[in-house]
Each structure stands twice: as structure tokens, then as C-alpha cells.
Amino acid sequence: MFNQILDPQFLLLLEAIFFLGIFLFLIFSLDMINGLLLWLGALLIFGRERLLEDITLPDVSLDRILWLILIGLFVLQIFFKKRKLLAFNLVDIAMFILGLVTFFSMLLTDTLIDVEGGIKFKALLTGYIVPFSIYFVSKNLFYEESKVKKLIFGLALFGLYLSLTAIFEHYQFYNLIYPRYISDPQIGIHFGRARGPFVNSAVNGTVLSMIFILVLYGHFYFKGLQKRVAQISLGLMPVAIFFTYTRSAWLGFLLALIIFLLSDKRFRRYIWILLSLLFVLIAIERYAPWFRSRTLEVTPIFARINLDVAAFRIFLDRPFFGCGFGKFIETAPYYMIRLRGIPFIGSGMTQHNTFSGVLAELGLFGFIPLALIFIYLIRTARLLYRQLPENEFFGKGLIISFLGVFIIYTINSLLFEMKFFQFPNSLFFLFSGILMGLRQRRNLYEQTP
């Protein structure tokens, strides 16, 4: 009996039941913001753990159960007229079309059902369905300053957890790391770098960078304990990002930070953060050969070039529908060619560019709605920046922080395939929803006589 209690699967089930109980209590007794934060927390901690081992079903994990509850409650609020929806716009329509094109692509190319009879919804869920649904909820949910502040403070706590985990990984304090699978070299990739609960250093660096920019903005408006916690988190996150040893994460973080610090006179006094980071990087590069060898490593660059060339050749051969969602790995080897001066690397790898991946797998029918989403989000940010006041929470600074997140997400999307990673997708579209909701409510306010 004692051994049964200590069984990892049994312990996971107990943790899931406990987490689910807290979730239900918070979401029904308080508000959906608490439920949303708890769902994000479950996604961090339980995102890789399956609660059921039935191969005929999609992966059943705690975060997906909580997501279904969250969406179900949101639908019930609409049904009982407790919540009024904002009008559909181009982004909503483009998301719906992209999701529909992806589903039919899977259906027509036989990637919806695997050889054992199981339903293969994972990439569709993580890449599109869950993030797009969170965008829609967010657009209609975050209409008060206090709610966005609560969300950003929750992200500060996540940033603190991810930073401490990264530091423990770097110094090999494996007994202090939770969940335990992070310390297992057989799970995930990039072992030896700070990869966090994603067991992928590139994703970890991307998430930490996005959280840093949002918390950096939010902490200007925090007080008391919240401000202190946010400051501690801000102090640790750059260290954690460095320990990922991932160039795409470093590049996105530095570019976003430069734009953020130079865009508003309130933020310019913090330019020392950027200068200190650059000084540390230069010093390390000068005196640490291992750092130089890591930053100048060219094999991943060659692999990405070969994969992108194959993706564009697939697109040219199948411009409208592509090779099928999830079919890139098996299709790309037939389209790879030897390029002069570049080693033939990348065959058998998944695509490492979100945009060329969509172009290859879904063709123009998938790429056009994806491009419209990004273009319209940038257009919305530009319009809001012109309209919003300077020194309010719902002001220009919030738009600048979103643009920082947009830059980080876009740069990393160009260097690895985002559809496999639900947390960065959900975080990006969560704040995209806040941005779009703010824009649509301002339009309604301006049209009111």
C-alpha cells in the first residue's frame, strides 16, 4: 500500500486533483482572472504530464482540463448574458480560417489519426486552438486596470519560479528543482542549459524574455510587496535568460529591451540595465572561450538555412495547400538540395521557422490568414499608441511593452517552430487579446454620443 502511494503516477493524480480543486474554488468564488493564472501555472508544471494513457484520445493533461473548464465557464457567461462580447474583427476571422484550414489539412492528408488509432490533436491544440481561444477570452475579459495588473503580478511570480529553476539547473542543484523531470537528461533537449519546465532552452528564454518586458512595465504601477516581488523577479530573469545559452533568446531580449528603454523618458533612467548587460556579455566573451565557441557555433544556422530552402521549394511545388499540416519532416528530405558553401545538415529535422513552416505545410491558404493576424496586431498597436495618453497604465507604455513582446515572439518564431509550444503561444495571444480589446472598447467609447 505504501509503495502504491509513492507511485509517481499516483502522486501526479493527487497533485492534479488538488490543483483542480483550487482552480474550481477560485474560478467560481472569485473571478476568471484567478482561473486564468492558475491555468497558466498548471501549464508550466503539468504541461508534459498525461493523466490518462488511452492512446485513442488526445493527450489528457491537467492544463487541458482546466482550459476546458475556463472556456466552458466563459461560454456559460455569454449564454446567460453575464458577459457581452465585443464585435468580431479581422483577427478573429483570420484565426478561425487558419484553424479551419489546419484541421482540414490534417483530415485530407491523414495526419489527424495516427497508425495506432489515436487522435493527433496536439500540434493543432498547442499551435492554434488553445492560444486563439485564450486571445478571444482575453479580448473580452480584461477591461479593468486592476485585472491586467493582477495578471502581470502573476507573471512576475512565474518569472521568479523560472529564474530560480534556471539558476538551480546551471549550478546543478537538482534536488531543488521541481518538477523532477527537468533534471532528467533523457527528457527534452538542451540538457546542461537552463531549459526549465519546457525542457527546451529556446522556449525557456523566449518565455522569460516576454515576462521580463511585461513585468518591467507593470512594476512602475505596483506598490508595497507586489513591487518588491516584481523587482526581485526582474533582477533574476536576465541571469536566467543568459543561462539558457540561446542566441535567439538573447537577441530578442536585447532588442525588446532597447526599444522599451529608449521609447519613453520614464524608462530611460533604467538604461543602466541594458549597459550593464552589454558590459557583462563583452567581458564574458573576452575571457571565456566556451562562450565564444557557443555564440559562434554555425551548425544550427546551416541546418536552418537548409530547412528554409526546403520549405520554400515545397511551397513553390504546392503553393496553395502545402504538403499538409505535420508532414514537413517526411516531405522536406525530397526537397532539400546541397547549397554551395553550406554543409548538408537538417534532413529529418522539424522546421525551425514558424512562418516558412506554415508556408510549406499549409500553403497560401494558411500563410495569408497568419500574416493578416500579425499585420493587424501591429496596425492596432500603432493606432493605440497615437490615441492613448502618456502617463496612465492603459497608456503608450503598455503598447510599447506589447511591441517588445511582439519582437521577442517574432524573432524566436523565425528560429524555431512555435506550434509545438503552448505556453509562449498562449502568453503572446493573451496580451494580443488585451491590446485588441482595448482598441475595440475605445472605438465604442468614441462612437457613443
Tab-separated table of C-alpha atoms in Angstrom:
chain	number	residue	atom	x	y	z
A	1	MET	CA	0.000	0.000	0.000
A	2	PHE	CA	2.838	2.389	0.914
A	3	ASN	CA	4.602	1.699	-2.388
A	4	GLN	CA	1.373	2.386	-4.244
A	5	ILE	CA	1.074	5.797	-2.560
A	6	LEU	CA	4.637	6.633	-3.588
A	7	ASP	CA	3.986	5.642	-7.203
A	8	PRO	CA	4.782	8.704	-9.417
A	9	GLN	CA	1.589	8.342	-11.444
A	10	PHE	CA	-0.489	8.163	-8.246
A	11	LEU	CA	1.259	11.229	-6.832
A	12	LEU	CA	0.656	13.072	-10.085
A	13	LEU	CA	-3.038	12.233	-9.872
A	14	LEU	CA	-3.218	13.523	-6.271
A	15	GLU	CA	-1.467	16.757	-7.314
A	16	ALA	CA	-3.837	17.159	-10.238
A	17	ILE	CA	-6.923	16.652	-8.023
A	18	PHE	CA	-5.594	19.187	-5.506
A	19	PHE	CA	-4.819	21.707	-8.263
A	20	LEU	CA	-8.210	21.156	-9.875
A	21	GLY	CA	-9.965	21.734	-6.542
A	22	ILE	CA	-8.176	25.054	-6.021
A	23	PHE	CA	-8.971	26.042	-9.600
A	24	LEU	CA	-12.684	25.352	-9.232
A	25	PHE	CA	-12.804	27.224	-5.931
A	26	LEU	CA	-11.065	30.301	-7.314
A	27	ILE	CA	-12.881	30.453	-10.615
A	28	PHE	CA	-16.365	30.108	-9.130
A	29	SER	CA	-15.890	32.080	-5.897
A	30	LEU	CA	-13.834	34.980	-7.224
A	31	ASP	CA	-13.233	35.749	-10.922
A	32	MET	CA	-11.853	34.275	-14.123
A	33	ILE	CA	-8.513	36.089	-13.809
A	34	ASN	CA	-7.570	33.765	-10.951
A	35	GLY	CA	-8.618	30.787	-13.041
A	36	LEU	CA	-6.580	32.046	-15.984
A	37	LEU	CA	-3.460	32.457	-13.830
A	38	LEU	CA	-3.939	29.035	-12.290
A	39	TRP	CA	-4.324	27.536	-15.750
A	40	LEU	CA	-1.028	29.142	-16.809
A	41	GLY	CA	0.592	27.739	-13.669
A	42	ALA	CA	-0.750	24.263	-14.454
A	43	LEU	CA	0.575	24.628	-17.997
A	44	LEU	CA	4.044	25.324	-16.588
A	45	ILE	CA	4.092	22.485	-14.077
A	46	PHE	CA	1.844	19.771	-15.546
A	47	GLY	CA	2.048	20.570	-19.261
A	48	ARG	CA	4.135	17.470	-20.051
A	49	GLU	CA	2.286	15.055	-17.774
A	50	ARG	CA	-0.554	12.872	-19.076
A	51	LEU	CA	-3.323	11.939	-16.649
A	52	LEU	CA	-4.713	9.212	-18.910
A	53	GLU	CA	-2.774	6.721	-21.014
A	54	ASP	CA	-5.513	5.971	-23.553
A	55	ILE	CA	-3.892	6.162	-26.997
A	56	THR	CA	-7.265	6.680	-28.705
A	57	LEU	CA	-7.669	10.093	-27.071
A	58	PRO	CA	-5.677	13.322	-27.417
A	59	ASP	CA	-3.213	13.926	-24.567
A	60	VAL	CA	-5.278	14.451	-21.411
A	61	SER	CA	-3.355	16.692	-19.009
A	62	LEU	CA	-4.420	18.890	-16.121
A	63	ASP	CA	-3.881	22.108	-18.033
A	64	ARG	CA	-6.227	20.925	-20.798
A	65	ILE	CA	-8.913	20.009	-18.277
A	66	LEU	CA	-8.592	23.474	-16.716
A	67	TRP	CA	-8.661	25.084	-20.159
A	68	LEU	CA	-11.914	23.290	-20.990
A	69	ILE	CA	-13.431	24.444	-17.698
A	70	LEU	CA	-12.254	28.017	-18.315
A	71	ILE	CA	-13.685	28.118	-21.839
A	72	GLY	CA	-16.878	26.367	-20.701
A	73	LEU	CA	-17.461	28.930	-17.951
A	74	PHE	CA	-16.822	31.758	-20.412
A	75	VAL	CA	-19.397	30.296	-22.826
A	76	LEU	CA	-21.922	29.917	-19.985
A	77	GLN	CA	-21.451	33.569	-19.022
A	78	ILE	CA	-22.244	34.555	-22.589
A	79	PHE	CA	-25.228	32.190	-22.771
A	80	PHE	CA	-26.751	33.602	-19.585
A	81	LYS	CA	-25.928	37.152	-20.716
A	82	LYS	CA	-23.494	37.782	-17.866
A	83	ARG	CA	-20.872	38.924	-20.337
A	84	LYS	CA	-21.240	40.979	-23.500
A	85	LEU	CA	-18.989	40.125	-26.420
A	86	LEU	CA	-17.044	42.628	-28.460
A	87	ALA	CA	-17.627	42.513	-32.197
A	88	PHE	CA	-15.673	40.086	-34.373
A	89	ASN	CA	-12.914	41.699	-36.414
A	90	LEU	CA	-10.302	40.720	-38.982
A	91	VAL	CA	-8.046	38.988	-36.435
A	92	ASP	CA	-10.904	36.817	-35.143
A	93	ILE	CA	-11.884	35.851	-38.672
A	94	ALA	CA	-8.278	35.136	-39.717
A	95	MET	CA	-7.786	32.929	-36.629
A	96	PHE	CA	-10.947	30.992	-37.403
A	97	ILE	CA	-9.894	30.483	-41.043
A	98	LEU	CA	-6.366	29.387	-40.062
A	99	GLY	CA	-7.728	26.873	-37.554
A	100	LEU	CA	-10.200	25.552	-40.119
A	101	VAL	CA	-7.553	25.264	-42.856
A	102	THR	CA	-5.258	23.399	-40.443
A	103	PHE	CA	-7.987	20.957	-39.403
A	104	PHE	CA	-8.970	20.143	-42.986
A	105	SER	CA	-5.302	19.837	-43.944
A	106	MET	CA	-4.885	17.187	-41.257
A	107	LEU	CA	-8.066	15.485	-42.372
A	108	LEU	CA	-7.127	15.417	-46.058
A	109	THR	CA	-3.516	14.311	-45.534
A	110	ASP	CA	-4.313	11.613	-42.935
A	111	THR	CA	-2.395	13.250	-40.074
A	112	LEU	CA	-5.420	13.532	-37.783
A	113	ILE	CA	-5.302	9.828	-36.833
A	114	ASP	CA	-2.007	8.043	-36.103
A	115	VAL	CA	-1.165	4.468	-37.045
A	116	GLU	CA	-2.368	3.151	-33.661
A	117	GLY	CA	-5.761	4.773	-33.991
A	118	GLY	CA	-5.120	7.707	-31.656
A	119	ILE	CA	-6.253	11.264	-32.363
A	120	LYS	CA	-3.284	13.582	-33.087
A	121	PHE	CA	-4.599	16.943	-31.963
A	122	LYS	CA	-1.526	18.075	-30.053
A	123	ALA	CA	0.097	20.454	-32.538
A	124	LEU	CA	-3.303	21.821	-33.587
A	125	LEU	CA	-4.213	22.481	-29.949
A	126	THR	CA	-0.887	23.961	-28.848
A	127	GLY	CA	-0.305	25.960	-32.013
A	128	TYR	CA	-3.740	27.358	-32.753
A	129	ILE	CA	-6.870	26.247	-30.893
A	130	VAL	CA	-5.776	26.948	-27.305
A	131	PRO	CA	-3.860	30.231	-27.991
A	132	PHE	CA	-6.629	31.582	-30.240
A	133	SER	CA	-9.305	30.721	-27.673
A	134	ILE	CA	-7.282	32.475	-24.947
A	135	TYR	CA	-6.967	35.509	-27.221
A	136	PHE	CA	-10.741	35.630	-27.596
A	137	VAL	CA	-11.338	35.245	-23.848
A	138	SER	CA	-8.699	37.867	-23.074
A	139	LYS	CA	-10.172	40.358	-25.530
A	140	ASN	CA	-13.498	40.210	-23.750
A	141	LEU	CA	-12.204	39.811	-20.184
A	142	PHE	CA	-9.530	42.425	-19.494
A	143	TYR	CA	-11.315	45.751	-19.394
A	144	GLU	CA	-10.114	46.999	-15.984
A	145	GLU	CA	-6.659	48.181	-14.958
A	146	SER	CA	-6.731	46.092	-11.775
A	147	LYS	CA	-7.242	42.874	-13.763
A	148	VAL	CA	-4.251	43.462	-16.027
A	149	LYS	CA	-2.109	44.378	-13.006
A	150	LYS	CA	-3.121	41.127	-11.305
A	151	LEU	CA	-2.167	39.199	-14.434
A	152	ILE	CA	1.238	40.898	-14.682
A	153	PHE	CA	1.954	40.279	-10.998
A	154	GLY	CA	1.115	36.611	-11.550
A	155	LEU	CA	3.648	36.620	-14.387
A	156	ALA	CA	6.213	38.145	-12.006
A	157	LEU	CA	5.746	35.098	-9.766
A	158	PHE	CA	6.131	32.783	-12.780
A	159	GLY	CA	9.286	34.692	-13.752
A	160	LEU	CA	10.654	34.226	-10.236
A	161	TYR	CA	9.986	30.479	-10.387
A	162	LEU	CA	11.539	30.108	-13.853
A	163	SER	CA	14.582	32.180	-12.837
A	164	LEU	CA	15.288	30.189	-9.682
A	165	THR	CA	14.834	26.957	-11.630
A	166	ALA	CA	17.300	28.186	-14.281
A	167	ILE	CA	19.876	29.080	-11.626
A	168	PHE	CA	19.439	25.698	-9.919
A	169	GLU	CA	19.874	23.996	-13.300
A	170	HIS	CA	23.032	25.936	-14.051
A	171	TYR	CA	24.654	25.139	-10.709
A	172	GLN	CA	23.251	21.569	-10.720
A	173	PHE	CA	21.183	21.912	-7.542
A	174	TYR	CA	18.883	19.221	-8.877
A	175	ASN	CA	17.257	18.462	-5.508
A	176	LEU	CA	15.779	21.976	-5.506
A	177	ILE	CA	14.204	21.676	-8.958
A	178	TYR	CA	10.513	20.947	-9.474
A	179	PRO	CA	9.087	19.209	-11.449
A	180	ARG	CA	11.730	16.493	-11.251
A	181	TYR	CA	11.707	15.698	-14.967
A	182	ILE	CA	13.609	18.933	-15.634
A	183	SER	CA	16.673	17.224	-14.131
A	184	ASP	CA	16.321	14.166	-16.354
A	185	PRO	CA	18.743	14.299	-19.339
A	186	GLN	CA	16.594	11.714	-21.162
A	187	ILE	CA	13.615	14.106	-21.314
A	188	GLY	CA	13.566	17.014	-23.754
A	189	ILE	CA	16.641	18.650	-25.255
A	190	HIS	CA	19.430	21.110	-24.336
A	191	PHE	CA	20.319	19.388	-21.064
A	192	GLY	CA	23.065	21.394	-19.333
A	193	ARG	CA	21.449	24.697	-20.304
A	194	ALA	CA	18.608	26.421	-18.444
A	195	ARG	CA	15.611	24.759	-20.116
A	196	GLY	CA	13.025	24.971	-17.335
A	197	PRO	CA	9.752	23.024	-17.317
A	198	PHE	CA	9.671	23.285	-21.119
A	199	VAL	CA	12.856	21.134	-21.254
A	200	ASN	CA	13.899	23.390	-24.125
A	201	SER	CA	16.247	26.324	-23.542
A	202	ALA	CA	14.982	28.312	-26.547
A	203	VAL	CA	11.388	28.212	-25.281
A	204	ASN	CA	12.511	28.975	-21.730
A	205	GLY	CA	14.473	32.017	-22.908
A	206	THR	CA	11.567	33.234	-25.028
A	207	VAL	CA	9.069	32.982	-22.171
A	208	LEU	CA	11.429	34.622	-19.664
A	209	SER	CA	12.102	37.489	-22.090
A	210	MET	CA	8.402	38.154	-22.697
A	211	ILE	CA	7.622	38.017	-18.973
A	212	PHE	CA	10.537	40.378	-18.207
A	213	ILE	CA	9.263	43.089	-20.553
A	214	LEU	CA	5.697	42.884	-19.188
A	215	VAL	CA	6.805	42.869	-15.537
A	216	LEU	CA	9.247	45.725	-16.204
A	217	TYR	CA	6.291	47.824	-17.333
A	218	GLY	CA	3.903	46.629	-14.637
A	219	HIS	CA	6.275	47.236	-11.733
A	220	PHE	CA	6.087	51.006	-12.308
A	221	TYR	CA	2.467	50.774	-11.160
A	222	PHE	CA	2.880	48.248	-8.334
A	223	LYS	CA	3.116	49.213	-4.672
A	224	GLY	CA	4.366	47.603	-1.493
A	225	LEU	CA	5.029	43.864	-1.525
A	226	GLN	CA	3.971	43.482	-5.157
A	227	LYS	CA	6.622	45.984	-6.238
A	228	ARG	CA	9.325	44.259	-4.175
A	229	VAL	CA	8.486	40.831	-5.587
A	230	ALA	CA	8.468	42.248	-9.126
A	231	GLN	CA	11.880	43.874	-8.573
A	232	ILE	CA	13.399	40.621	-7.300
A	233	SER	CA	11.966	38.797	-10.310
A	234	LEU	CA	13.336	41.472	-12.658
A	235	GLY	CA	16.772	41.153	-11.078
A	236	LEU	CA	16.915	37.376	-11.583
A	237	MET	CA	15.339	36.993	-15.023
A	238	PRO	CA	18.269	38.419	-17.071
A	239	VAL	CA	20.571	35.924	-15.314
A	240	ALA	CA	18.201	33.087	-16.185
A	241	ILE	CA	17.951	34.246	-19.808
A	242	PHE	CA	21.741	34.246	-20.032
A	243	PHE	CA	21.916	30.714	-18.595
A	244	THR	CA	19.731	29.448	-21.444
A	245	TYR	CA	22.761	29.986	-23.720
A	246	THR	CA	20.359	30.529	-26.612
A	247	ARG	CA	21.206	33.232	-29.135
A	248	SER	CA	17.648	33.769	-30.357
A	249	ALA	CA	16.516	34.416	-26.766
A	250	TRP	CA	19.400	36.839	-26.181
A	251	LEU	CA	18.740	38.695	-29.426
A	252	GLY	CA	15.001	39.078	-28.879
A	253	PHE	CA	15.509	40.141	-25.257
A	254	LEU	CA	18.137	42.787	-26.068
A	255	LEU	CA	16.192	44.279	-28.995
A	256	ALA	CA	12.965	44.462	-26.992
A	257	LEU	CA	14.790	45.984	-24.032
A	258	ILE	CA	16.484	48.627	-26.208
A	259	ILE	CA	13.146	49.687	-27.724
A	260	PHE	CA	11.449	49.658	-24.323
A	261	LEU	CA	14.116	51.722	-22.546
A	262	LEU	CA	14.530	54.281	-25.324
A	263	SER	CA	10.860	54.778	-26.125
A	264	ASP	CA	9.719	56.675	-23.048
A	265	LYS	CA	11.531	59.190	-20.867
A	266	ARG	CA	10.224	57.429	-17.730
A	267	PHE	CA	12.140	54.308	-18.722
A	268	ARG	CA	15.409	55.932	-19.835
A	269	ARG	CA	16.751	56.127	-16.297
A	270	TYR	CA	16.885	52.323	-16.404
A	271	ILE	CA	19.225	52.337	-19.401
A	272	TRP	CA	21.952	51.204	-16.977
A	273	ILE	CA	20.307	47.765	-17.030
A	274	LEU	CA	20.997	47.459	-20.732
A	275	LEU	CA	24.522	48.896	-20.483
A	276	SER	CA	25.346	46.525	-17.613
A	277	LEU	CA	24.110	43.535	-19.578
A	278	LEU	CA	26.162	44.516	-22.616
A	279	PHE	CA	29.255	45.081	-20.445
A	280	VAL	CA	28.870	41.647	-18.839
A	281	LEU	CA	28.445	39.988	-22.247
A	282	ILE	CA	31.556	41.721	-23.629
A	283	ALA	CA	33.574	40.733	-20.553
A	284	ILE	CA	32.458	37.111	-20.778
A	285	GLU	CA	33.196	36.985	-24.499
A	286	ARG	CA	36.689	38.348	-23.828
A	287	TYR	CA	37.657	35.975	-21.052
A	288	ALA	CA	35.548	32.827	-21.589
A	289	PRO	CA	36.445	30.753	-24.687
A	290	TRP	CA	33.417	28.469	-24.134
A	291	PHE	CA	31.109	31.460	-24.523
A	292	ARG	CA	32.777	32.483	-27.766
A	293	SER	CA	32.507	28.961	-29.153
A	294	ARG	CA	28.805	28.856	-28.238
A	295	THR	CA	27.948	32.237	-29.792
A	296	LEU	CA	29.904	31.467	-32.962
A	297	GLU	CA	28.501	27.954	-33.433
A	298	VAL	CA	27.358	27.729	-37.057
A	299	THR	CA	25.881	24.221	-37.341
A	300	PRO	CA	22.366	25.289	-36.204
A	301	ILE	CA	22.490	28.183	-38.687
A	302	PHE	CA	23.342	25.874	-41.586
A	303	ALA	CA	20.551	23.486	-40.587
A	304	ARG	CA	18.008	26.317	-40.543
A	305	ILE	CA	19.122	27.589	-43.956
A	306	ASN	CA	18.707	24.117	-45.457
A	307	LEU	CA	15.301	23.678	-43.823
A	308	ASP	CA	14.085	27.077	-45.030
A	309	VAL	CA	15.230	26.354	-48.583
A	310	ALA	CA	13.360	23.045	-48.481
A	311	ALA	CA	10.263	24.806	-47.110
A	312	PHE	CA	10.250	27.359	-49.946
A	313	ARG	CA	10.770	24.629	-52.539
A	314	ILE	CA	7.784	22.747	-51.094
A	315	PHE	CA	5.763	25.954	-51.297
A	316	LEU	CA	6.742	26.545	-54.929
A	317	ASP	CA	5.723	22.980	-55.760
A	318	ARG	CA	2.456	23.111	-53.748
A	319	PRO	CA	1.655	26.816	-53.397
A	320	PHE	CA	-1.985	26.705	-52.309
A	321	PHE	CA	-2.409	23.831	-49.839
A	322	GLY	CA	1.196	22.892	-48.991
A	323	CYS	CA	2.307	19.375	-48.116
A	324	GLY	CA	-0.105	19.019	-45.197
A	325	PHE	CA	-0.046	20.039	-41.550
A	326	GLY	CA	2.514	17.935	-39.687
A	327	LYS	CA	4.006	16.469	-42.877
A	328	PHE	CA	7.120	18.657	-43.127
A	329	ILE	CA	9.558	16.166	-41.563
A	330	GLU	CA	8.723	13.397	-44.003
A	331	THR	CA	8.377	15.704	-47.034
A	332	ALA	CA	11.406	18.010	-46.624
A	333	PRO	CA	14.148	15.426	-47.428
A	334	TYR	CA	12.804	15.189	-51.009
A	335	TYR	CA	13.143	18.956	-51.430
A	336	MET	CA	16.499	19.573	-49.762
A	337	ILE	CA	19.377	20.489	-52.034
A	338	ARG	CA	23.089	20.964	-51.490
A	339	LEU	CA	23.941	24.650	-51.313
A	340	ARG	CA	27.393	25.914	-52.197
A	341	GLY	CA	29.407	26.644	-49.051
A	342	ILE	CA	26.792	25.239	-46.666
A	343	PRO	CA	27.033	21.719	-45.213
A	344	PHE	CA	24.105	19.416	-45.920
A	345	ILE	CA	22.514	19.461	-42.429
A	346	GLY	CA	18.889	19.305	-41.320
A	347	SER	CA	17.434	16.252	-43.044
A	348	GLY	CA	14.954	14.556	-40.737
A	349	MET	CA	14.527	17.646	-38.549
A	350	THR	CA	11.307	19.527	-37.976
A	351	GLN	CA	11.006	23.036	-39.344
A	352	HIS	CA	12.739	25.727	-37.275
A	353	ASN	CA	10.872	28.698	-38.738
A	354	THR	CA	7.202	29.120	-37.847
A	355	PHE	CA	6.357	31.230	-40.886
A	356	SER	CA	8.128	29.200	-43.581
A	357	GLY	CA	6.756	26.097	-41.849
A	358	VAL	CA	3.195	27.329	-42.345
A	359	LEU	CA	4.028	28.258	-45.929
A	360	ALA	CA	5.308	24.722	-46.614
A	361	GLU	CA	2.616	22.774	-44.750
A	362	LEU	CA	-0.485	24.913	-45.409
A	363	GLY	CA	0.468	26.975	-48.460
A	364	LEU	CA	-1.101	30.357	-49.141
A	365	PHE	CA	-4.418	29.263	-47.610
A	366	GLY	CA	-2.667	29.042	-44.247
A	367	PHE	CA	0.023	31.686	-44.603
A	368	ILE	CA	-2.266	34.570	-45.626
A	369	PRO	CA	-4.503	34.428	-42.501
A	370	LEU	CA	-1.390	34.051	-40.301
A	371	ALA	CA	0.201	37.106	-41.934
A	372	LEU	CA	-3.047	39.084	-41.552
A	373	ILE	CA	-3.100	38.341	-37.813
A	374	PHE	CA	0.392	39.762	-37.308
A	375	ILE	CA	-0.134	42.730	-39.629
A	376	TYR	CA	-3.421	43.714	-37.997
A	377	LEU	CA	-1.950	43.409	-34.497
A	378	ILE	CA	0.872	45.787	-35.440
A	379	ARG	CA	-1.636	48.167	-37.052
A	380	THR	CA	-3.754	48.092	-33.894
A	381	ALA	CA	-0.714	48.811	-31.711
A	382	ARG	CA	0.230	51.765	-33.916
A	383	LEU	CA	-3.264	53.248	-33.763
A	384	LEU	CA	-3.484	52.812	-29.995
A	385	TYR	CA	-0.074	54.394	-29.470
A	386	ARG	CA	-1.317	57.542	-31.216
A	387	GLN	CA	-4.527	57.652	-29.177
A	388	LEU	CA	-3.509	56.692	-25.630
A	389	PRO	CA	-2.213	59.122	-23.002
A	390	GLU	CA	1.409	59.236	-21.878
A	391	ASN	CA	1.412	58.551	-18.146
A	392	GLU	CA	-1.514	56.207	-17.466
A	393	PHE	CA	-1.428	52.423	-17.042
A	394	PHE	CA	-3.601	51.989	-20.158
A	395	GLY	CA	-1.250	54.312	-21.997
A	396	LYS	CA	1.580	54.407	-24.501
A	397	GLY	CA	3.871	52.411	-22.209
A	398	LEU	CA	1.562	49.396	-22.330
A	399	ILE	CA	1.683	49.470	-26.126
A	400	ILE	CA	5.468	49.685	-26.056
A	401	SER	CA	5.656	46.664	-23.759
A	402	PHE	CA	3.388	44.746	-26.133
A	403	LEU	CA	5.651	45.675	-29.050
A	404	GLY	CA	8.579	44.326	-27.032
A	405	VAL	CA	6.722	41.037	-26.560
A	406	PHE	CA	5.828	41.071	-30.264
A	407	ILE	CA	9.503	41.463	-31.224
A	408	ILE	CA	10.623	38.644	-28.904
A	409	TYR	CA	7.898	36.303	-30.136
A	410	THR	CA	8.506	37.104	-33.817
A	411	ILE	CA	12.298	36.755	-33.682
A	412	ASN	CA	12.056	33.405	-31.939
A	413	SER	CA	9.290	32.301	-34.327
A	414	LEU	CA	11.773	32.814	-37.145
A	415	LEU	CA	14.261	30.494	-35.441
A	416	PHE	CA	12.125	27.639	-34.070
A	417	GLU	CA	8.676	26.184	-34.673
A	418	MET	CA	6.221	27.736	-32.194
A	419	LYS	CA	3.304	25.408	-32.893
A	420	PHE	CA	4.782	22.769	-30.570
A	421	PHE	CA	4.958	25.066	-27.523
A	422	GLN	CA	1.711	26.129	-25.920
A	423	PHE	CA	2.923	28.476	-23.178
A	424	PRO	CA	4.694	31.114	-25.336
A	425	ASN	CA	1.857	30.952	-27.864
A	426	SER	CA	-0.774	31.425	-25.167
A	427	LEU	CA	1.149	34.234	-23.470
A	428	PHE	CA	1.600	36.132	-26.719
A	429	PHE	CA	-2.027	35.838	-27.785
A	430	LEU	CA	-3.256	36.558	-24.254
A	431	PHE	CA	-1.671	40.016	-24.406
A	432	SER	CA	-2.676	40.420	-28.040
A	433	GLY	CA	-6.251	39.973	-26.826
A	434	ILE	CA	-5.781	42.674	-24.176
A	435	LEU	CA	-4.475	45.019	-26.868
A	436	MET	CA	-7.356	44.281	-29.252
A	437	GLY	CA	-9.991	44.580	-26.527
A	438	LEU	CA	-8.585	47.966	-25.517
A	439	ARG	CA	-8.768	49.170	-29.108
A	440	GLN	CA	-12.322	47.978	-29.688
A	441	ARG	CA	-13.598	49.479	-26.422
A	442	ARG	CA	-12.041	52.826	-27.289
A	443	ASN	CA	-13.842	52.721	-30.639
A	444	LEU	CA	-17.140	52.029	-28.873
A	445	TYR	CA	-16.494	54.847	-26.404
A	446	GLU	CA	-15.666	57.306	-29.177
A	447	GLN	CA	-18.825	56.352	-31.098
A	448	THR	CA	-21.075	56.816	-28.047
A	449	PRO	CA	-22.963	60.132	-28.320
